[in-house]
Amino acid sequence: MSGGRRACRTDGVDKNVWVEFTQLAADYKAVNLGQGFPDFSPPKFIQEAFCKAVCGGPLMHQYTRAFGHPPLVKSLAKFFSRIVGHEIDPLEDVLVTVGAYQALFCAFQALVNEGDEVIIVEPFFDCYQPMVKMAGGKAVYVPLRPVSVASGAILSSGDWVLSAEELASKFTPRTKAVVINTPNNPLGKVYKTEELQMIADLCIKHDVLCISDEVYEWLTYDGAKHVKIASLPGMWERTVTVGSAGKTFSATGWKVGWAISSGQIIKRLKAMHQMSVFDCATAAQEAVAQGFEREYEVFGTPESYFQQLPAMLHLKRNRLASCLESVGLQPIMPQGGYFMIADISSVKVDYNGQTPEDEPYDFRFVKWLIKEKGLATIPVSAFYSPEHSKDFDKYIRFCFVKEDSTLDAAEDILRKFNQ
Ligand code: IK2
């Protein structure tokens, strides 16, 4: 298209791994362990809350407050004040968005100026880089690196660490923000308090913001504890915490998310939100508000969905890990989140010229797995910058937030393909 008919900010951001692989999985009717969504229903209480909202009279079908339905911002503020250890103002410090995705978009657009640098920890949820670019910023990368463990031992996502020296070396006078994601997609790393403190110290030293994507905050396993970087001393006023009702209540299609920060920062995000989306769906927000009210009452008890969901996923995670191990795909055991990555370097595949040779190793493998074996996964190099993707292209990502019958079907495929 001629330069005059398009805005340059869309250049280079048109390819998208979710669009490409979700379509391919559908075309080949593959068993889908690709995109991260549950193929089971959300809990009854939240489905009922949605039905009640939809039948709750005329106002439930009309616009609500632009920056968040009042019952929802109130319940988010009440719930998270207790966790962050800071009194969150529902009207000033919270913005409800169209999923965590829009919260991230608003954060980058509202906080990053032309020429600012944004440090992104790799592997990262793939939208951070194009969103920084569209805001006029420059992404600067620092990878989590696996430490060596005894041979034969299963690696855990906790064995992937951030070097304090390497991270410190990325700060310049132009650094505006650091982006972290805990529990991490795709690795499943749950940052320890010491690791977050190291990041926080650098943010404070350089007077830099932190954008903390915590959409999987309730999903931790084997005693790993999710810690909010915003709860560390000196971090509340410089952190934007991003969350998702989709991941929290297993309802990704509702697309309700939020950003929480100090009023001074949220004010900027609100400006972006009102100039793009303005308002989010009222009934979905009402249902999420009811969900948080319920969870507030049962918090810390076995009745809480925030205990029940990780307990269920823990079993699915273990089951997938055993299967992958048994077929020679070495898994990295996730401490949290929806996903598990596995090393494919031991599998020899004859592509028969069916996938382009110049494609990254893992992209070729994933396409072959979908087309020839009927199993959809996601290539892990998609979660890396061009500088580092080659070093991490021997892994693929499996989503285990699936019905047991889906995991059965995936296991059948994996065991056969091993034979
Ligand atoms: N941040 C992270 C880390 C996410 O994983 C997601 C959801 N994406 O999952 C798709 C996948 O990886 O297969 C988001 C943000 C966006 O969340 P929401 O759906 O609330 O917009």
CSV table of C-alpha atoms and ligand atoms in Angstrom, one decimal:
chain,number,residue,atom,x,y,z
A,1,MET,CA,0.0,0.0,0.0
A,2,SER,CA,1.3,3.5,-0.8
A,3,GLY,CA,2.8,5.3,2.2
A,4,GLY,CA,0.1,7.9,2.0
A,5,ARG,CA,-2.7,5.4,2.8
A,6,ARG,CA,-1.4,4.0,6.0
A,7,ALA,CA,0.0,5.2,9.3
A,8,CYS,CA,3.6,4.0,9.8
A,9,ARG,CA,2.9,2.9,13.3
A,10,THR,CA,1.2,-0.2,12.0
A,11,ASP,CA,4.3,-1.2,10.0
A,12,GLY,CA,5.9,-4.4,11.2
A,13,VAL,CA,3.1,-5.2,13.7
A,14,ASP,CA,0.8,-7.1,11.4
A,15,LYS,CA,2.0,-10.7,12.0
A,16,ASN,CA,0.5,-12.3,15.1
A,17,VAL,CA,1.2,-15.8,16.4
A,18,TRP,CA,-2.3,-16.2,17.9
A,19,VAL,CA,-4.1,-15.3,14.6
A,20,GLU,CA,-1.8,-17.7,12.6
A,21,PHE,CA,-1.8,-20.7,14.9
A,22,THR,CA,-5.4,-20.5,16.1
A,23,GLN,CA,-6.5,-20.6,12.4
A,24,LEU,CA,-4.1,-23.4,11.6
A,25,ALA,CA,-5.4,-25.5,14.5
A,26,ALA,CA,-9.0,-24.9,13.4
A,27,ASP,CA,-8.2,-25.7,9.7
A,28,TYR,CA,-6.7,-29.0,10.7
A,29,LYS,CA,-9.3,-29.7,13.5
A,30,ALA,CA,-6.3,-30.3,15.8
A,31,VAL,CA,-6.5,-31.2,19.5
A,32,ASN,CA,-5.9,-27.7,20.8
A,33,LEU,CA,-3.2,-27.2,23.5
A,34,GLY,CA,-2.3,-24.0,21.7
A,35,GLN,CA,-4.0,-20.7,22.8
A,36,GLY,CA,-4.5,-20.2,26.5
A,37,PHE,CA,-8.1,-20.6,27.3
A,38,PRO,CA,-10.0,-23.2,29.4
A,39,ASP,CA,-12.2,-25.5,27.3
A,40,PHE,CA,-14.3,-26.1,30.5
A,41,SER,CA,-17.0,-23.8,31.9
A,42,PRO,CA,-16.4,-21.1,34.5
A,43,PRO,CA,-17.6,-21.9,38.0
A,44,LYS,CA,-21.4,-22.0,38.5
A,45,PHE,CA,-21.5,-18.9,40.8
A,46,ILE,CA,-20.0,-16.6,38.2
A,47,GLN,CA,-22.2,-18.0,35.4
A,48,GLU,CA,-25.2,-17.4,37.6
A,49,ALA,CA,-24.0,-13.9,38.4
A,50,PHE,CA,-23.8,-13.2,34.6
A,51,CYS,CA,-27.3,-14.5,34.0
A,52,LYS,CA,-28.6,-12.5,36.9
A,53,ALA,CA,-26.9,-9.4,35.6
A,54,VAL,CA,-28.4,-9.9,32.1
A,55,CYS,CA,-31.9,-10.2,33.6
A,56,GLY,CA,-31.3,-7.4,36.1
A,57,GLY,CA,-33.3,-4.6,34.4
A,58,PRO,CA,-32.7,-2.0,31.8
A,59,LEU,CA,-29.6,-0.4,33.2
A,60,MET,CA,-27.6,-3.6,32.9
A,61,HIS,CA,-27.9,-3.2,29.1
A,62,GLN,CA,-26.8,0.4,28.9
A,63,TYR,CA,-23.5,2.3,29.3
A,64,THR,CA,-22.0,2.3,32.7
A,65,ARG,CA,-19.3,4.5,34.2
A,66,ALA,CA,-16.5,4.9,31.5
A,67,PHE,CA,-13.6,4.0,33.8
A,68,GLY,CA,-15.3,1.0,35.4
A,69,HIS,CA,-18.7,-0.1,36.6
A,70,PRO,CA,-19.0,1.3,40.1
A,71,PRO,CA,-19.7,-2.1,41.8
A,72,LEU,CA,-16.7,-3.6,40.0
A,73,VAL,CA,-14.1,-0.9,40.8
A,74,LYS,CA,-15.4,-1.0,44.5
A,75,SER,CA,-15.0,-4.7,44.8
A,76,LEU,CA,-11.5,-4.7,43.0
A,77,ALA,CA,-10.3,-1.9,45.4
A,78,LYS,CA,-11.7,-3.8,48.5
A,79,PHE,CA,-10.2,-7.1,47.4
A,80,PHE,CA,-6.7,-5.9,46.3
A,81,SER,CA,-6.3,-3.3,49.2
A,82,ARG,CA,-6.0,-6.3,51.5
A,83,ILE,CA,-3.4,-7.9,49.3
A,84,VAL,CA,-1.3,-4.9,48.3
A,85,GLY,CA,-1.4,-3.6,51.9
A,86,HIS,CA,-2.4,-0.1,50.6
A,87,GLU,CA,-5.8,1.5,50.7
A,88,ILE,CA,-6.8,1.5,47.0
A,89,ASP,CA,-9.2,4.2,45.9
A,90,PRO,CA,-11.9,2.6,43.7
A,91,LEU,CA,-12.5,5.8,41.7
A,92,GLU,CA,-9.0,7.1,41.4
A,93,ASP,CA,-6.7,4.1,41.4
A,94,VAL,CA,-8.6,1.5,39.2
A,95,LEU,CA,-9.4,1.4,35.5
A,96,VAL,CA,-11.5,-1.4,34.0
A,97,THR,CA,-10.5,-2.4,30.5
A,98,VAL,CA,-11.4,-4.8,27.7
A,99,GLY,CA,-9.3,-7.6,29.1
A,100,ALA,CA,-5.7,-7.3,30.4
A,101,TYR,CA,-4.8,-6.7,26.7
A,102,GLN,CA,-6.4,-3.2,26.7
A,103,ALA,CA,-4.9,-2.4,30.1
A,104,LEU,CA,-1.5,-3.1,28.6
A,105,PHE,CA,-2.2,-1.0,25.5
A,106,CYS,CA,-3.4,1.9,27.6
A,107,ALA,CA,-0.4,1.7,29.9
A,108,PHE,CA,2.1,1.8,27.0
A,109,GLN,CA,0.3,4.5,25.1
A,110,ALA,CA,-0.2,6.7,28.2
A,111,LEU,CA,3.2,6.3,29.8
A,112,VAL,CA,5.8,5.9,27.0
A,113,ASN,CA,7.0,8.9,25.0
A,114,GLU,CA,8.8,8.9,21.6
A,115,GLY,CA,12.4,7.6,22.2
A,116,ASP,CA,11.7,6.2,25.6
A,117,GLU,CA,13.2,2.8,26.4
A,118,VAL,CA,11.2,0.0,28.0
A,119,ILE,CA,13.0,-3.0,29.4
A,120,ILE,CA,11.2,-6.3,28.8
A,121,VAL,CA,12.1,-9.5,30.5
A,122,GLU,CA,12.1,-12.5,28.1
A,123,PRO,CA,10.3,-14.7,27.5
A,124,PHE,CA,7.4,-12.2,27.3
A,125,PHE,CA,3.7,-12.2,26.3
A,126,ASP,CA,4.2,-11.3,22.7
A,127,CYS,CA,2.1,-8.1,22.5
A,128,TYR,CA,4.5,-6.0,24.8
A,129,GLN,CA,7.0,-5.4,22.0
A,130,PRO,CA,4.6,-4.1,19.3
A,131,MET,CA,2.7,-2.1,21.9
A,132,VAL,CA,5.9,-0.4,23.0
A,133,LYS,CA,6.8,0.3,19.4
A,134,MET,CA,3.4,1.7,18.6
A,135,ALA,CA,3.8,4.1,21.5
A,136,GLY,CA,7.0,5.3,19.9
A,137,GLY,CA,9.3,3.6,22.4
A,138,LYS,CA,12.1,1.2,22.0
A,139,ALA,CA,12.0,-2.3,23.6
A,140,VAL,CA,15.2,-3.4,25.3
A,141,TYR,CA,15.4,-7.1,26.2
A,142,VAL,CA,16.9,-9.1,29.1
A,143,PRO,CA,16.3,-12.8,29.1
A,144,LEU,CA,15.7,-15.2,32.0
A,145,ARG,CA,18.3,-17.8,31.6
A,146,PRO,CA,18.2,-21.5,32.8
A,147,VAL,CA,20.8,-22.3,35.4
A,148,SER,CA,22.5,-25.7,35.1
A,149,VAL,CA,20.9,-28.5,37.3
A,150,ALA,CA,22.1,-32.0,37.9
A,151,SER,CA,21.9,-34.1,34.7
A,152,GLY,CA,18.6,-36.1,34.6
A,153,ALA,CA,16.8,-33.7,37.0
A,154,ILE,CA,13.6,-32.1,35.7
A,155,LEU,CA,14.1,-28.4,35.3
A,156,SER,CA,11.7,-26.1,37.0
A,157,SER,CA,10.7,-22.6,35.8
A,158,GLY,CA,12.2,-21.4,39.0
A,159,ASP,CA,15.6,-22.5,37.6
A,160,TRP,CA,15.3,-19.7,35.0
A,161,VAL,CA,16.7,-16.6,36.6
A,162,LEU,CA,17.4,-13.0,35.8
A,163,SER,CA,20.9,-11.8,36.3
A,164,ALA,CA,20.9,-8.6,38.4
A,165,GLU,CA,24.1,-7.4,36.6
A,166,GLU,CA,22.6,-8.0,33.2
A,167,LEU,CA,19.4,-6.2,34.2
A,168,ALA,CA,21.3,-3.3,35.7
A,169,SER,CA,23.3,-2.9,32.5
A,170,LYS,CA,20.1,-2.2,30.5
A,171,PHE,CA,19.2,0.9,32.3
A,172,THR,CA,20.0,4.2,30.6
A,173,PRO,CA,18.8,7.8,31.1
A,174,ARG,CA,16.1,7.0,28.5
A,175,THR,CA,14.6,4.0,30.4
A,176,LYS,CA,11.0,4.7,31.2
A,177,ALA,CA,9.7,1.3,32.4
A,178,VAL,CA,10.4,-2.3,33.2
A,179,VAL,CA,7.8,-4.9,32.2
A,180,ILE,CA,7.5,-8.1,34.1
A,181,ASN,CA,5.0,-11.0,34.0
A,182,THR,CA,4.5,-13.2,37.0
A,183,PRO,CA,3.5,-16.0,36.9
A,184,ASN,CA,5.1,-15.9,33.5
A,185,ASN,CA,3.6,-16.9,30.1
A,186,PRO,CA,5.0,-19.1,28.6
A,187,LEU,CA,7.5,-20.3,31.1
A,188,GLY,CA,5.4,-20.5,34.3
A,189,LYS,CA,8.1,-18.8,36.5
A,190,VAL,CA,6.7,-17.3,39.7
A,191,TYR,CA,9.1,-14.5,40.8
A,192,LYS,CA,10.4,-14.9,44.4
A,193,THR,CA,10.2,-11.8,46.7
A,194,GLU,CA,14.1,-11.5,46.5
A,195,GLU,CA,13.9,-11.4,42.7
A,196,LEU,CA,11.1,-8.8,42.8
A,197,GLN,CA,13.1,-6.8,45.3
A,198,MET,CA,16.1,-6.7,43.0
A,199,ILE,CA,13.9,-5.4,40.2
A,200,ALA,CA,12.2,-2.9,42.5
A,201,ASP,CA,15.6,-1.6,43.8
A,202,LEU,CA,16.6,-0.8,40.2
A,203,CYS,CA,13.3,0.8,39.4
A,204,ILE,CA,13.6,3.1,42.5
A,205,LYS,CA,17.3,3.8,41.9
A,206,HIS,CA,16.6,4.9,38.3
A,207,ASP,CA,13.2,6.4,39.0
A,208,VAL,CA,11.5,4.1,36.5
A,209,LEU,CA,8.0,2.7,36.3
A,210,CYS,CA,7.1,-1.0,36.5
A,211,ILE,CA,4.3,-2.6,34.5
A,212,SER,CA,3.5,-5.9,36.2
A,213,ASP,CA,1.3,-8.3,34.2
A,214,GLU,CA,-0.2,-10.6,36.8
A,215,VAL,CA,-3.1,-12.2,34.9
A,216,TYR,CA,-2.3,-15.7,36.3
A,217,GLU,CA,-1.9,-14.4,39.9
A,218,TRP,CA,-4.1,-17.1,41.5
A,219,LEU,CA,-2.5,-20.0,39.6
A,220,THR,CA,0.6,-21.2,41.5
A,221,TYR,CA,1.7,-24.7,42.3
A,222,ASP,CA,3.9,-26.7,44.8
A,223,GLY,CA,3.8,-23.9,47.4
A,224,ALA,CA,5.1,-21.1,45.1
A,225,LYS,CA,3.6,-17.8,46.3
A,226,HIS,CA,2.6,-15.0,44.0
A,227,VAL,CA,3.9,-11.7,45.3
A,228,LYS,CA,2.8,-8.3,43.9
A,229,ILE,CA,5.7,-6.0,43.2
A,230,ALA,CA,3.4,-3.1,44.0
A,231,SER,CA,3.3,-4.3,47.6
A,232,LEU,CA,7.1,-3.8,48.1
A,233,PRO,CA,8.2,-0.6,49.8
A,234,GLY,CA,8.4,2.4,47.4
A,235,MET,CA,6.7,0.5,44.5
A,236,TRP,CA,3.0,1.3,44.8
A,237,GLU,CA,3.3,4.8,43.3
A,238,ARG,CA,5.5,3.5,40.4
A,239,THR,CA,3.8,0.2,39.5
A,240,VAL,CA,0.9,-0.5,37.1
A,241,THR,CA,-0.6,-3.9,38.0
A,242,VAL,CA,-2.5,-5.5,35.3
A,243,GLY,CA,-5.1,-8.2,35.9
A,244,SER,CA,-7.7,-10.3,34.0
A,245,ALA,CA,-11.2,-11.6,35.0
A,246,GLY,CA,-10.8,-13.9,32.0
A,247,LYS,CA,-8.0,-15.8,33.7
A,248,THR,CA,-9.3,-15.2,37.2
A,249,PHE,CA,-12.7,-16.8,36.6
A,250,SER,CA,-11.9,-19.0,33.6
A,251,ALA,CA,-14.0,-16.7,31.4
A,252,THR,CA,-11.6,-15.4,28.8
A,253,GLY,CA,-14.4,-14.5,26.4
A,254,TRP,CA,-15.8,-11.9,28.7
A,255,LYS,CA,-12.7,-9.7,28.1
A,256,VAL,CA,-12.8,-7.9,31.4
A,257,GLY,CA,-9.5,-6.7,32.8
A,258,TRP,CA,-8.1,-3.9,34.9
A,259,ALA,CA,-5.1,-1.7,35.7
A,260,ILE,CA,-4.4,-0.7,39.3
A,261,SER,CA,-1.9,2.0,40.3
A,262,SER,CA,-1.7,5.4,41.9
A,263,GLY,CA,-4.4,7.9,40.9
A,264,GLN,CA,-1.7,10.1,39.2
A,265,ILE,CA,-0.8,7.2,36.8
A,266,ILE,CA,-4.3,5.8,36.3
A,267,LYS,CA,-5.4,9.3,35.3
A,268,ARG,CA,-3.2,9.0,32.2
A,269,LEU,CA,-4.5,5.5,31.4
A,270,LYS,CA,-8.1,6.8,31.8
A,271,ALA,CA,-7.4,9.4,29.1
A,272,MET,CA,-6.2,6.7,26.7
A,273,HIS,CA,-9.2,4.5,27.5
A,274,GLN,CA,-11.8,7.3,27.0
A,275,MET,CA,-10.3,8.1,23.6
A,276,SER,CA,-10.3,4.5,22.4
A,277,VAL,CA,-12.9,2.2,24.0
A,278,PHE,CA,-14.6,4.6,26.5
A,279,ASP,CA,-16.7,2.0,28.2
A,280,CYS,CA,-16.7,-1.8,28.8
A,281,ALA,CA,-19.7,-4.2,28.8
A,282,THR,CA,-21.9,-3.5,31.8
A,283,ALA,CA,-23.3,-7.0,32.5
A,284,ALA,CA,-19.9,-8.7,32.4
A,285,GLN,CA,-18.5,-6.1,34.8
A,286,GLU,CA,-21.5,-6.6,37.1
A,287,ALA,CA,-20.9,-10.4,37.1
A,288,VAL,CA,-17.2,-10.0,37.8
A,289,ALA,CA,-18.0,-7.6,40.7
A,290,GLN,CA,-20.3,-10.3,42.2
A,291,GLY,CA,-17.5,-12.9,41.7
A,292,PHE,CA,-15.0,-10.8,43.7
A,293,GLU,CA,-17.5,-10.1,46.4
A,294,ARG,CA,-18.0,-13.8,46.8
A,295,GLU,CA,-14.3,-14.5,46.8
A,296,TYR,CA,-13.7,-11.8,49.4
A,297,GLU,CA,-16.0,-13.6,51.8
A,298,VAL,CA,-14.5,-17.1,51.2
A,299,PHE,CA,-10.9,-16.0,50.7
A,300,GLY,CA,-8.4,-18.5,52.1
A,301,THR,CA,-10.9,-21.2,52.5
A,302,PRO,CA,-11.4,-24.4,50.4
A,303,GLU,CA,-14.5,-22.9,49.0
A,304,SER,CA,-12.6,-20.2,47.2
A,305,TYR,CA,-12.2,-20.6,43.5
A,306,PHE,CA,-8.8,-19.1,43.9
A,307,GLN,CA,-7.9,-22.3,45.7
A,308,GLN,CA,-10.0,-24.7,43.7
A,309,LEU,CA,-8.7,-23.8,40.3
A,310,PRO,CA,-5.0,-24.1,41.0
A,311,ALA,CA,-5.7,-27.5,42.8
A,312,MET,CA,-7.4,-28.8,39.7
A,313,LEU,CA,-4.7,-27.4,37.3
A,314,HIS,CA,-1.9,-28.8,39.5
A,315,LEU,CA,-3.2,-32.4,38.6
A,316,LYS,CA,-3.4,-31.5,34.9
A,317,ARG,CA,0.1,-30.0,35.0
A,318,ASN,CA,1.6,-33.1,36.6
A,319,ARG,CA,-0.2,-35.4,34.1
A,320,LEU,CA,1.0,-33.5,31.1
A,321,ALA,CA,4.6,-33.4,32.5
A,322,SER,CA,4.6,-37.2,32.9
A,323,CYS,CA,3.4,-37.7,29.4
A,324,LEU,CA,5.9,-35.3,27.9
A,325,GLU,CA,8.7,-36.9,29.8
A,326,SER,CA,7.7,-40.4,28.8
A,327,VAL,CA,7.8,-39.5,25.1
A,328,GLY,CA,11.2,-37.8,25.4
A,329,LEU,CA,10.0,-34.1,25.3
A,330,GLN,CA,11.8,-32.7,28.4
A,331,PRO,CA,9.3,-30.4,30.2
A,332,ILE,CA,10.2,-27.4,32.2
A,333,MET,CA,7.9,-27.7,35.3
A,334,PRO,CA,5.9,-24.5,35.6
A,335,GLN,CA,5.5,-23.1,39.1
A,336,GLY,CA,2.4,-21.2,38.0
A,337,GLY,CA,0.1,-20.2,35.1
A,338,TYR,CA,-1.6,-22.0,32.3
A,339,PHE,CA,1.4,-23.3,30.3
A,340,MET,CA,4.3,-25.8,30.2
A,341,ILE,CA,7.2,-25.5,27.7
A,342,ALA,CA,9.1,-28.6,26.5
A,343,ASP,CA,12.4,-29.2,24.8
A,344,ILE,CA,11.9,-30.6,21.3
A,345,SER,CA,15.6,-30.9,20.3
A,346,SER,CA,15.7,-34.7,20.7
A,347,VAL,CA,12.9,-35.2,18.2
A,348,LYS,CA,14.0,-35.8,14.6
A,349,VAL,CA,11.4,-34.9,12.0
A,350,ASP,CA,11.5,-35.4,8.2
A,351,TYR,CA,9.5,-32.4,7.0
A,352,ASN,CA,9.6,-33.6,3.4
A,353,GLY,CA,9.8,-30.1,2.2
A,354,GLN,CA,6.4,-29.3,3.6
A,355,THR,CA,7.3,-26.3,5.7
A,356,PRO,CA,9.6,-23.5,4.6
A,357,GLU,CA,13.2,-24.1,5.6
A,358,ASP,CA,13.9,-20.5,6.5
A,359,GLU,CA,11.3,-20.6,9.2
A,360,PRO,CA,12.4,-20.8,12.9
A,361,TYR,CA,13.0,-24.4,14.1
A,362,ASP,CA,10.1,-24.3,16.5
A,363,PHE,CA,7.6,-22.8,14.0
A,364,ARG,CA,8.4,-25.6,11.5
A,365,PHE,CA,7.9,-28.2,14.3
A,366,VAL,CA,4.6,-26.8,15.5
A,367,LYS,CA,3.2,-26.6,11.9
A,368,TRP,CA,4.3,-30.2,11.3
A,369,LEU,CA,2.7,-31.3,14.6
A,370,ILE,CA,-0.6,-29.6,13.7
A,371,LYS,CA,-0.7,-30.7,10.1
A,372,GLU,CA,0.7,-34.3,10.4
A,373,LYS,CA,-0.2,-35.3,13.9
A,374,GLY,CA,-3.3,-33.2,14.7
A,375,LEU,CA,-1.9,-31.5,17.9
A,376,ALA,CA,-1.7,-27.8,18.3
A,377,THR,CA,0.9,-26.1,20.5
A,378,ILE,CA,2.7,-22.7,20.2
A,379,PRO,CA,6.3,-22.0,19.2
A,380,VAL,CA,8.3,-20.5,22.1
A,381,SER,CA,10.5,-18.3,20.0
A,382,ALA,CA,7.4,-16.1,19.5
A,383,PHE,CA,7.9,-15.0,23.1
A,384,TYR,CA,11.4,-13.7,22.3
A,385,SER,CA,13.0,-10.7,20.6
A,386,PRO,CA,14.6,-11.1,17.2
A,387,GLU,CA,18.0,-10.8,19.1
A,388,HIS,CA,17.4,-13.8,21.3
A,389,SER,CA,14.8,-15.9,19.5
A,390,LYS,CA,17.4,-18.2,17.9
A,391,ASP,CA,18.7,-19.2,21.3
A,392,PHE,CA,15.3,-20.4,22.4
A,393,ASP,CA,13.8,-22.0,19.3
A,394,LYS,CA,14.0,-25.6,20.6
A,395,TYR,CA,11.0,-25.3,22.8
A,396,ILE,CA,7.2,-25.5,22.3
A,397,ARG,CA,4.4,-24.4,24.6
A,398,PHE,CA,1.5,-26.6,25.8
A,399,CYS,CA,-1.6,-25.2,27.5
A,400,PHE,CA,-2.8,-27.6,30.1
A,401,VAL,CA,-6.0,-25.7,31.2
A,402,LYS,CA,-8.1,-28.2,29.3
A,403,GLU,CA,-10.7,-30.9,30.0
A,404,ASP,CA,-9.2,-34.3,30.8
A,405,SER,CA,-10.7,-35.6,27.6
A,406,THR,CA,-8.7,-33.0,25.6
A,407,LEU,CA,-5.5,-34.0,27.5
A,408,ASP,CA,-6.4,-37.7,26.9
A,409,ALA,CA,-6.6,-37.0,23.1
A,410,ALA,CA,-3.3,-35.1,23.2
A,411,GLU,CA,-1.6,-37.9,25.1
A,412,ASP,CA,-2.8,-40.5,22.5
A,413,ILE,CA,-1.2,-38.4,19.8
A,414,LEU,CA,2.1,-37.9,21.7
A,415,ARG,CA,2.4,-41.6,22.6
A,416,LYS,CA,1.8,-42.7,19.0
A,417,PHE,CA,4.1,-40.2,17.5
A,418,ASN,CA,6.8,-41.5,19.8
A,419,GLN,CA,6.4,-45.0,18.4
B,1,IK2,N1,-1.1,-11.0,29.6
B,1,IK2,C1,-0.7,-12.3,29.6
B,1,IK2,C2,0.6,-12.7,30.2
B,1,IK2,C3,-1.6,-13.2,28.9
B,1,IK2,O1,-1.2,-14.5,28.9
B,1,IK2,C4,-2.8,-12.8,28.4
B,1,IK2,C5,-3.7,-13.7,27.7
B,1,IK2,N2,-3.2,-14.4,26.7
B,1,IK2,O2,-3.2,-15.6,26.6
B,1,IK2,C6,-3.2,-16.2,25.3
B,1,IK2,C7,-2.1,-17.2,25.2
B,1,IK2,O3,-1.0,-16.9,25.7
B,1,IK2,O4,-2.4,-18.3,24.7
B,1,IK2,C8,-3.1,-11.4,28.5
B,1,IK2,C9,-2.2,-10.5,29.1
B,1,IK2,C10,-4.4,-10.8,27.9
B,1,IK2,O5,-5.4,-11.2,28.8
B,1,IK2,P1,-7.0,-10.8,28.5
B,1,IK2,O6,-7.5,-12.0,27.8
B,1,IK2,O7,-7.6,-10.5,29.8
B,1,IK2,O8,-7.0,-9.6,27.6
